Structure formats: structure tokens, C-alpha cells
PDB file of C-alpha atoms in Angstrom:
ATOM      1  CA  UNK T 187     108.360 133.035  85.074  1.00  0.00           C
ATOM      2  CA  UNK T 188     109.273 129.356  84.753  1.00  0.00           C
ATOM      3  CA  UNK T 189     106.523 126.839  85.397  1.00  0.00           C
ATOM      4  CA  UNK T 190     107.817 123.537  86.743  1.00  0.00           C
ATOM      5  CA  UNK T 191     105.377 120.685  86.279  1.00  0.00           C
ATOM      6  CA  UNK T 192     105.304 118.719  89.511  1.00  0.00           C
ATOM      7  CA  UNK T 193     104.056 115.641  87.648  1.00  0.00           C
ATOM      8  CA  UNK T 194     107.264 115.662  85.595  1.00  0.00           C
ATOM      9  CA  UNK T 195     109.251 114.589  88.630  1.00  0.00           C
ATOM     10  CA  UNK T 196     107.584 111.173  89.014  1.00  0.00           C
ATOM     11  CA  UNK T 197     108.113 111.220  92.768  1.00  0.00           C
ATOM     12  CA  UNK T 198     105.298 109.643  94.733  1.00  0.00           C
ATOM     13  CA  UNK T 199     104.966 110.984  98.233  1.00  0.00           C
ATOM     14  CA  UNK T 200     105.505 114.538  96.997  1.00  0.00           C
ATOM     15  CA  UNK T 201     102.530 114.326  94.609  1.00  0.00           C
ATOM     16  CA  UNK T 202      98.855 114.517  95.480  1.00  0.00           C
ATOM     17  CA  UNK T 203      97.131 111.095  95.511  1.00  0.00           C
ATOM     18  CA  UNK T 204     100.428 109.165  95.257  1.00  0.00           C
ATOM     19  CA  UNK T 205     101.622 107.261  98.321  1.00  0.00           C
ATOM     20  CA  UNK T 206     103.128 103.986  99.488  1.00  0.00           C
ATOM     21  CA  UNK T 207      99.865 102.305  98.468  1.00  0.00           C
ATOM     22  CA  UNK T 208     100.326 103.636  94.938  1.00  0.00           C
ATOM     23  CA  UNK T 209     103.823 102.151  94.831  1.00  0.00           C
ATOM     24  CA  UNK T 210     102.613  98.764  96.097  1.00  0.00           C
ATOM     25  CA  UNK T 211      99.857  98.651  93.481  1.00  0.00           C
ATOM     26  CA  UNK T 212     102.353  99.544  90.747  1.00  0.00           C
ATOM     27  CA  UNK T 213     104.732  96.776  91.889  1.00  0.00           C
ATOM     28  CA  UNK T 214     101.901  94.229  91.891  1.00  0.00           C
ATOM     29  CA  UNK T 215     100.916  95.398  88.411  1.00  0.00           C
ATOM     30  CA  UNK T 216     104.529  95.073  87.195  1.00  0.00           C
ATOM     31  CA  UNK T 217     104.878  91.553  88.643  1.00  0.00           C
ATOM     32  CA  UNK T 218     101.537  90.478  87.147  1.00  0.00           C
ATOM     33  CA  UNK T 219     102.568  91.863  83.751  1.00  0.00           C
ATOM     34  CA  UNK T 220     105.888  89.986  83.929  1.00  0.00           C
ATOM     35  CA  UNK T 221     104.224  86.683  84.825  1.00  0.00           C
ATOM     36  CA  UNK T 222     101.533  86.999  82.159  1.00  0.00           C
ATOM     37  CA  UNK T 223     104.109  87.798  79.463  1.00  0.00           C
ATOM     38  CA  UNK T 224     106.645  85.171  80.578  1.00  0.00           C
ATOM     39  CA  UNK T 225     109.151  87.828  81.527  1.00  0.00           C
ATOM     40  CA  UNK T 226     111.756  87.840  84.209  1.00  0.00           C
ATOM     41  CA  UNK T 227     111.576  90.918  86.397  1.00  0.00           C
ATOM     42  CA  UNK T 228     114.488  92.421  88.286  1.00  0.00           C
ATOM     43  CA  UNK T 229     113.785  95.142  90.812  1.00  0.00           C
ATOM     44  CA  UNK T 230     116.442  97.235  92.501  1.00  0.00           C
ATOM     45  CA  UNK T 231     115.674  99.701  95.276  1.00  0.00           C
ATOM     46  CA  UNK T 232     118.048 102.541  96.123  1.00  0.00           C
ATOM     47  CA  UNK T 233     117.690 104.490  99.362  1.00  0.00           C
ATOM     48  CA  UNK T 234     118.551 108.085  98.558  1.00  0.00           C
ATOM     49  CA  UNK T 235     117.879 109.430 102.060  1.00  0.00           C
ATOM     50  CA  UNK T 236     121.494 110.484 102.519  1.00  0.00           C
ATOM     51  CA  UNK T 237     121.559 111.798  98.949  1.00  0.00           C
ATOM     52  CA  UNK T 238     120.195 115.150 100.149  1.00  0.00           C
ATOM     53  CA  UNK T 239     123.636 115.682 101.708  1.00  0.00           C
ATOM     54  CA  UNK T 240     125.555 114.831  98.535  1.00  0.00           C
ATOM     55  CA  UNK T 241     124.101 117.242  95.958  1.00  0.00           C
ATOM     56  CA  UNK T 242     127.037 119.378  94.730  1.00  0.00           C
ATOM     57  CA  UNK T 243     126.036 123.035  94.871  1.00  0.00           C
ATOM     58  CA  UNK T 244     127.818 123.889  91.608  1.00  0.00           C
ATOM     59  CA  UNK T 245     126.004 121.132  89.660  1.00  0.00           C
ATOM     60  CA  UNK T 246     122.648 122.043  91.191  1.00  0.00           C
ATOM     61  CA  UNK T 247     123.073 125.722  90.303  1.00  0.00           C
ATOM     62  CA  UNK T 248     124.116 124.736  86.775  1.00  0.00           C
ATOM     63  CA  UNK T 249     121.012 122.558  86.412  1.00  0.00           C
ATOM     64  CA  UNK T 250     118.778 125.368  87.702  1.00  0.00           C
ATOM     65  CA  UNK T 251     120.323 127.666  85.104  1.00  0.00           C
ATOM     66  CA  UNK T 252     119.681 125.088  82.339  1.00  0.00           C
ATOM     67  CA  UNK T 253     115.985 124.875  83.203  1.00  0.00           C
ATOM     68  CA  UNK T 254     115.647 128.647  83.023  1.00  0.00           C
ATOM     69  CA  UNK T 255     116.095 129.860  86.597  1.00  0.00           C
ATOM     70  CA  UNK T 256     118.305 132.941  86.395  1.00  0.00           C
ATOM     71  CA  UNK T 257     118.835 136.410  87.756  1.00  0.00           C
ATOM     72  CA  UNK T 258     117.774 137.290  91.282  1.00  0.00           C
ATOM     73  CA  UNK T 259     116.162 133.918  91.977  1.00  0.00           C
ATOM     74  CA  UNK T 260     119.333 132.023  91.038  1.00  0.00           C
ATOM     75  CA  UNK T 261     121.411 134.455  93.116  1.00  0.00           C
ATOM     76  CA  UNK T 262     119.068 133.995  96.062  1.00  0.00           C
ATOM     77  CA  UNK T 263     119.306 130.179  95.826  1.00  0.00           C
ATOM     78  CA  UNK T 264     123.093 130.461  95.539  1.00  0.00           C
ATOM     79  CA  UNK T 265     123.167 132.579  98.708  1.00  0.00           C
ATOM     80  CA  UNK T 266     120.838 130.084 100.400  1.00  0.00           C
ATOM     81  CA  UNK T 267     123.202 127.190  99.636  1.00  0.00           C
ATOM     82  CA  UNK T 268     126.621 128.784 100.122  1.00  0.00           C
ATOM     83  CA  UNK T 269     128.397 129.748 103.316  1.00  0.00           C
ATOM     84  CA  UNK T 270     126.457 127.129 105.278  1.00  0.00           C
ATOM     85  CA  UNK T 271     128.283 125.522 108.164  1.00  0.00           C
ATOM     86  CA  UNK T 272     127.772 122.562 110.428  1.00  0.00           C
ATOM     87  CA  UNK T 273     129.175 121.218 113.662  1.00  0.00           C
ATOM     88  CA  UNK T 274     129.179 117.749 115.123  1.00  0.00           C
ATOM     89  CA  UNK T 275     128.572 117.087 118.777  1.00  0.00           C
ATOM     90  CA  UNK T 276     129.320 113.752 120.448  1.00  0.00           C
ATOM     91  CA  UNK T 277     128.357 113.698 124.119  1.00  0.00           C
ATOM     92  CA  UNK T 278     129.847 116.918 125.486  1.00  0.00           C
ATOM     93  CA  UNK T 279     132.518 117.289 122.806  1.00  0.00           C
ATOM     94  CA  UNK T 280     131.787 119.762 120.002  1.00  0.00           C
ATOM     95  CA  UNK T 281     133.992 119.425 116.945  1.00  0.00           C
ATOM     96  CA  UNK T 282     135.315 122.234 114.763  1.00  0.00           C
ATOM     97  CA  UNK T 283     132.817 124.036 112.541  1.00  0.00           C
ATOM     98  CA  UNK T 284     133.026 123.027 108.849  1.00  0.00           C
ATOM     99  CA  UNK T 285     131.702 124.569 105.618  1.00  0.00           C
ATOM    100  CA  UNK T 286     129.169 122.690 103.482  1.00  0.00           C
ATOM    101  CA  UNK T 287     130.012 122.529  99.785  1.00  0.00           C
ATOM    102  CA  UNK T 288     127.257 120.066  98.985  1.00  0.00           C
ATOM    103  CA  UNK T 289     123.809 119.135 100.147  1.00  0.00           C
ATOM    104  CA  UNK T 290     120.434 120.781 100.216  1.00  0.00           C
ATOM    105  CA  UNK T 291     118.987 121.938 103.544  1.00  0.00           C
ATOM    106  CA  UNK T 292     116.698 119.332 105.034  1.00  0.00           C
ATOM    107  CA  UNK T 293     113.697 120.312 107.080  1.00  0.00           C
ATOM    108  CA  UNK T 294     113.016 123.220 104.751  1.00  0.00           C
ATOM    109  CA  UNK T 295     110.446 123.737 102.019  1.00  0.00           C
ATOM    110  CA  UNK T 296     113.065 124.529  99.388  1.00  0.00           C
ATOM    111  CA  UNK T 297     115.385 121.580 100.172  1.00  0.00           C
ATOM    112  CA  UNK T 298     113.201 118.785  98.748  1.00  0.00           C
ATOM    113  CA  UNK T 299     112.303 120.924  95.706  1.00  0.00           C
ATOM    114  CA  UNK T 300     116.000 121.506  94.970  1.00  0.00           C
ATOM    115  CA  UNK T 301     116.725 117.781  95.393  1.00  0.00           C
ATOM    116  CA  UNK T 302     113.845 116.801  93.104  1.00  0.00           C
ATOM    117  CA  UNK T 303     115.070 119.300  90.514  1.00  0.00           C
ATOM    118  CA  UNK T 304     118.583 117.854  90.752  1.00  0.00           C
ATOM    119  CA  UNK T 305     117.436 114.265  90.080  1.00  0.00           C
ATOM    120  CA  UNK T 306     114.598 115.076  87.662  1.00  0.00           C
ATOM    121  CA  UNK T 307     116.664 113.975  84.643  1.00  0.00           C
ATOM    122  CA  UNK T 308     116.852 110.338  85.808  1.00  0.00           C
ATOM    123  CA  UNK T 309     113.566 109.199  84.187  1.00  0.00           C
ATOM    124  CA  UNK T 310     114.891 110.515  80.851  1.00  0.00           C
ATOM    125  CA  UNK T 311     118.049 108.404  81.168  1.00  0.00           C
ATOM    126  CA  UNK T 312     115.951 105.324  81.849  1.00  0.00           C
ATOM    127  CA  UNK T 313     113.498 105.909  78.998  1.00  0.00           C
ATOM    128  CA  UNK T 314     114.197 102.456  77.577  1.00  0.00           C
ATOM    129  CA  UNK T 315     111.628  99.808  76.693  1.00  0.00           C
ATOM    130  CA  UNK T 316     111.485  97.247  79.473  1.00  0.00           C
ATOM    131  CA  UNK T 317     112.864  99.591  82.135  1.00  0.00           C
ATOM    132  CA  UNK T 318     110.732 101.632  84.507  1.00  0.00           C
ATOM    133  CA  UNK T 319     111.845 104.040  87.161  1.00  0.00           C
ATOM    134  CA  UNK T 320     109.752 105.253  90.094  1.00  0.00           C
ATOM    135  CA  UNK T 321     110.408 107.308  93.187  1.00  0.00           C
ATOM    136  CA  UNK T 322     108.774 107.219  96.589  1.00  0.00           C
ATOM    137  CA  UNK T 323     110.131 110.170  98.536  1.00  0.00           C
ATOM    138  CA  UNK T 324     113.827 109.223  98.758  1.00  0.00           C
ATOM    139  CA  UNK T 325     113.479 105.636  97.510  1.00  0.00           C
ATOM    140  CA  UNK T 326     114.363 105.017  93.856  1.00  0.00           C
ATOM    141  CA  UNK T 327     112.909 101.861  92.289  1.00  0.00           C
ATOM    142  CA  UNK T 328     114.377 100.523  89.043  1.00  0.00           C
ATOM    143  CA  UNK T 329     112.522  97.670  87.328  1.00  0.00           C
ATOM    144  CA  UNK T 330     113.782  95.728  84.309  1.00  0.00           C
ATOM    145  CA  UNK T 331     111.713  93.238  82.324  1.00  0.00           C
ATOM    146  CA  UNK T 332     113.480  90.495  80.352  1.00  0.00           C
ATOM    147  CA  UNK T 333     111.982  87.724  78.281  1.00  0.00           C
ATOM    148  CA  UNK T 334     112.725  84.361  79.913  1.00  0.00           C
ATOM    149  CA  UNK T 335     113.693  82.947  76.497  1.00  0.00           C
ATOM    150  CA  UNK T 336     116.367  85.623  76.109  1.00  0.00           C
ATOM    151  CA  UNK T 337     117.794  84.849  79.533  1.00  0.00           C
ATOM    152  CA  UNK T 338     118.167  81.146  78.734  1.00  0.00           C
ATOM    153  CA  UNK T 339     119.653  81.999  75.319  1.00  0.00           C
ATOM    154  CA  UNK T 340     122.160  84.381  76.894  1.00  0.00           C
ATOM    155  CA  UNK T 341     123.144  81.816  79.537  1.00  0.00           C
ATOM    156  CA  UNK T 342     124.153  79.378  76.790  1.00  0.00           C
ATOM    157  CA  UNK T 343     126.746  81.867  75.567  1.00  0.00           C
ATOM    158  CA  UNK T 344     128.136  82.675  79.021  1.00  0.00           C
TER     159      UNK T 344
END
């Protein structure tokens, strides 16, 4: 059996004792640190709410395989994701049914877990001094610290 550490996902809102308040306190701490150390701080927020719909099934299944999920469980998840359809209704007009080749089911227990698994590698990519990455449900926060002296030095060359 594969044990997935929920703390490894760094996603507040899905973890016990981590909420919006936790995020606000972390931001205040980051800003205070930047001011005290004469750093510039750049913060970028990404709203990943629609990202649930964009997870390619083939890449997700490949990632699940890489982390050790195989056999019947992988087959079951594959069956869960494939052959899904959707229709769009506008007023009284119902459009043609289409097949879903991407996306994890929302409103399910497994959907958020599959999404978290799919994006769990992001903190590793951002493991750089001066860069922090946090999640709050579907909001990704990227923070970069730069020394003010370096910024002014760089601007002289630009």
C-alpha cells in the first residue's frame, strides 16, 4: 500500500488547522521579513479554480503510476476518469453530448485528491532560495524576495 503524506501537498484549506487565516498570517510574516531585511517582495496569485477541468487524464495516470499507484487501483481510477461525458444547456437548448478527455470530477471526494496529486510536484520546482510557494484550496501564491540593492544594480544595466 502507498502512503501519501497529506502534509507533502502544502495546500491549506485541505489540511487540518490551515485556513485563510493561516495564509494571511504567512503573508504578513513574509512582508515583515522583507521589510526587516531590506528586500523587495513580489507576490503573484494564480486562481486555479478552472484548473480542475484542465488536468489531462493521460498525464494524471502517468503521475499516479510514478508515485506507485498501480494494478487494480490505477485501473479503477482510469475507468473513473474515462468515458465521461458532458452536455451544455442554455435556456431550453441542450447542446450535443461531448466526451471529456481532461479534468477531474468536481463535487467528489476523489476529484480534489487527484488534482492535488497532479500539482504536488510544484513545490519541488520552486525549491529555490528566496522563492516560496503556497496553496489555499485552488489559489496558488508565489512569493519572491529580492534584495533592494540588487534591484537598483540590475536597473543600471537595463
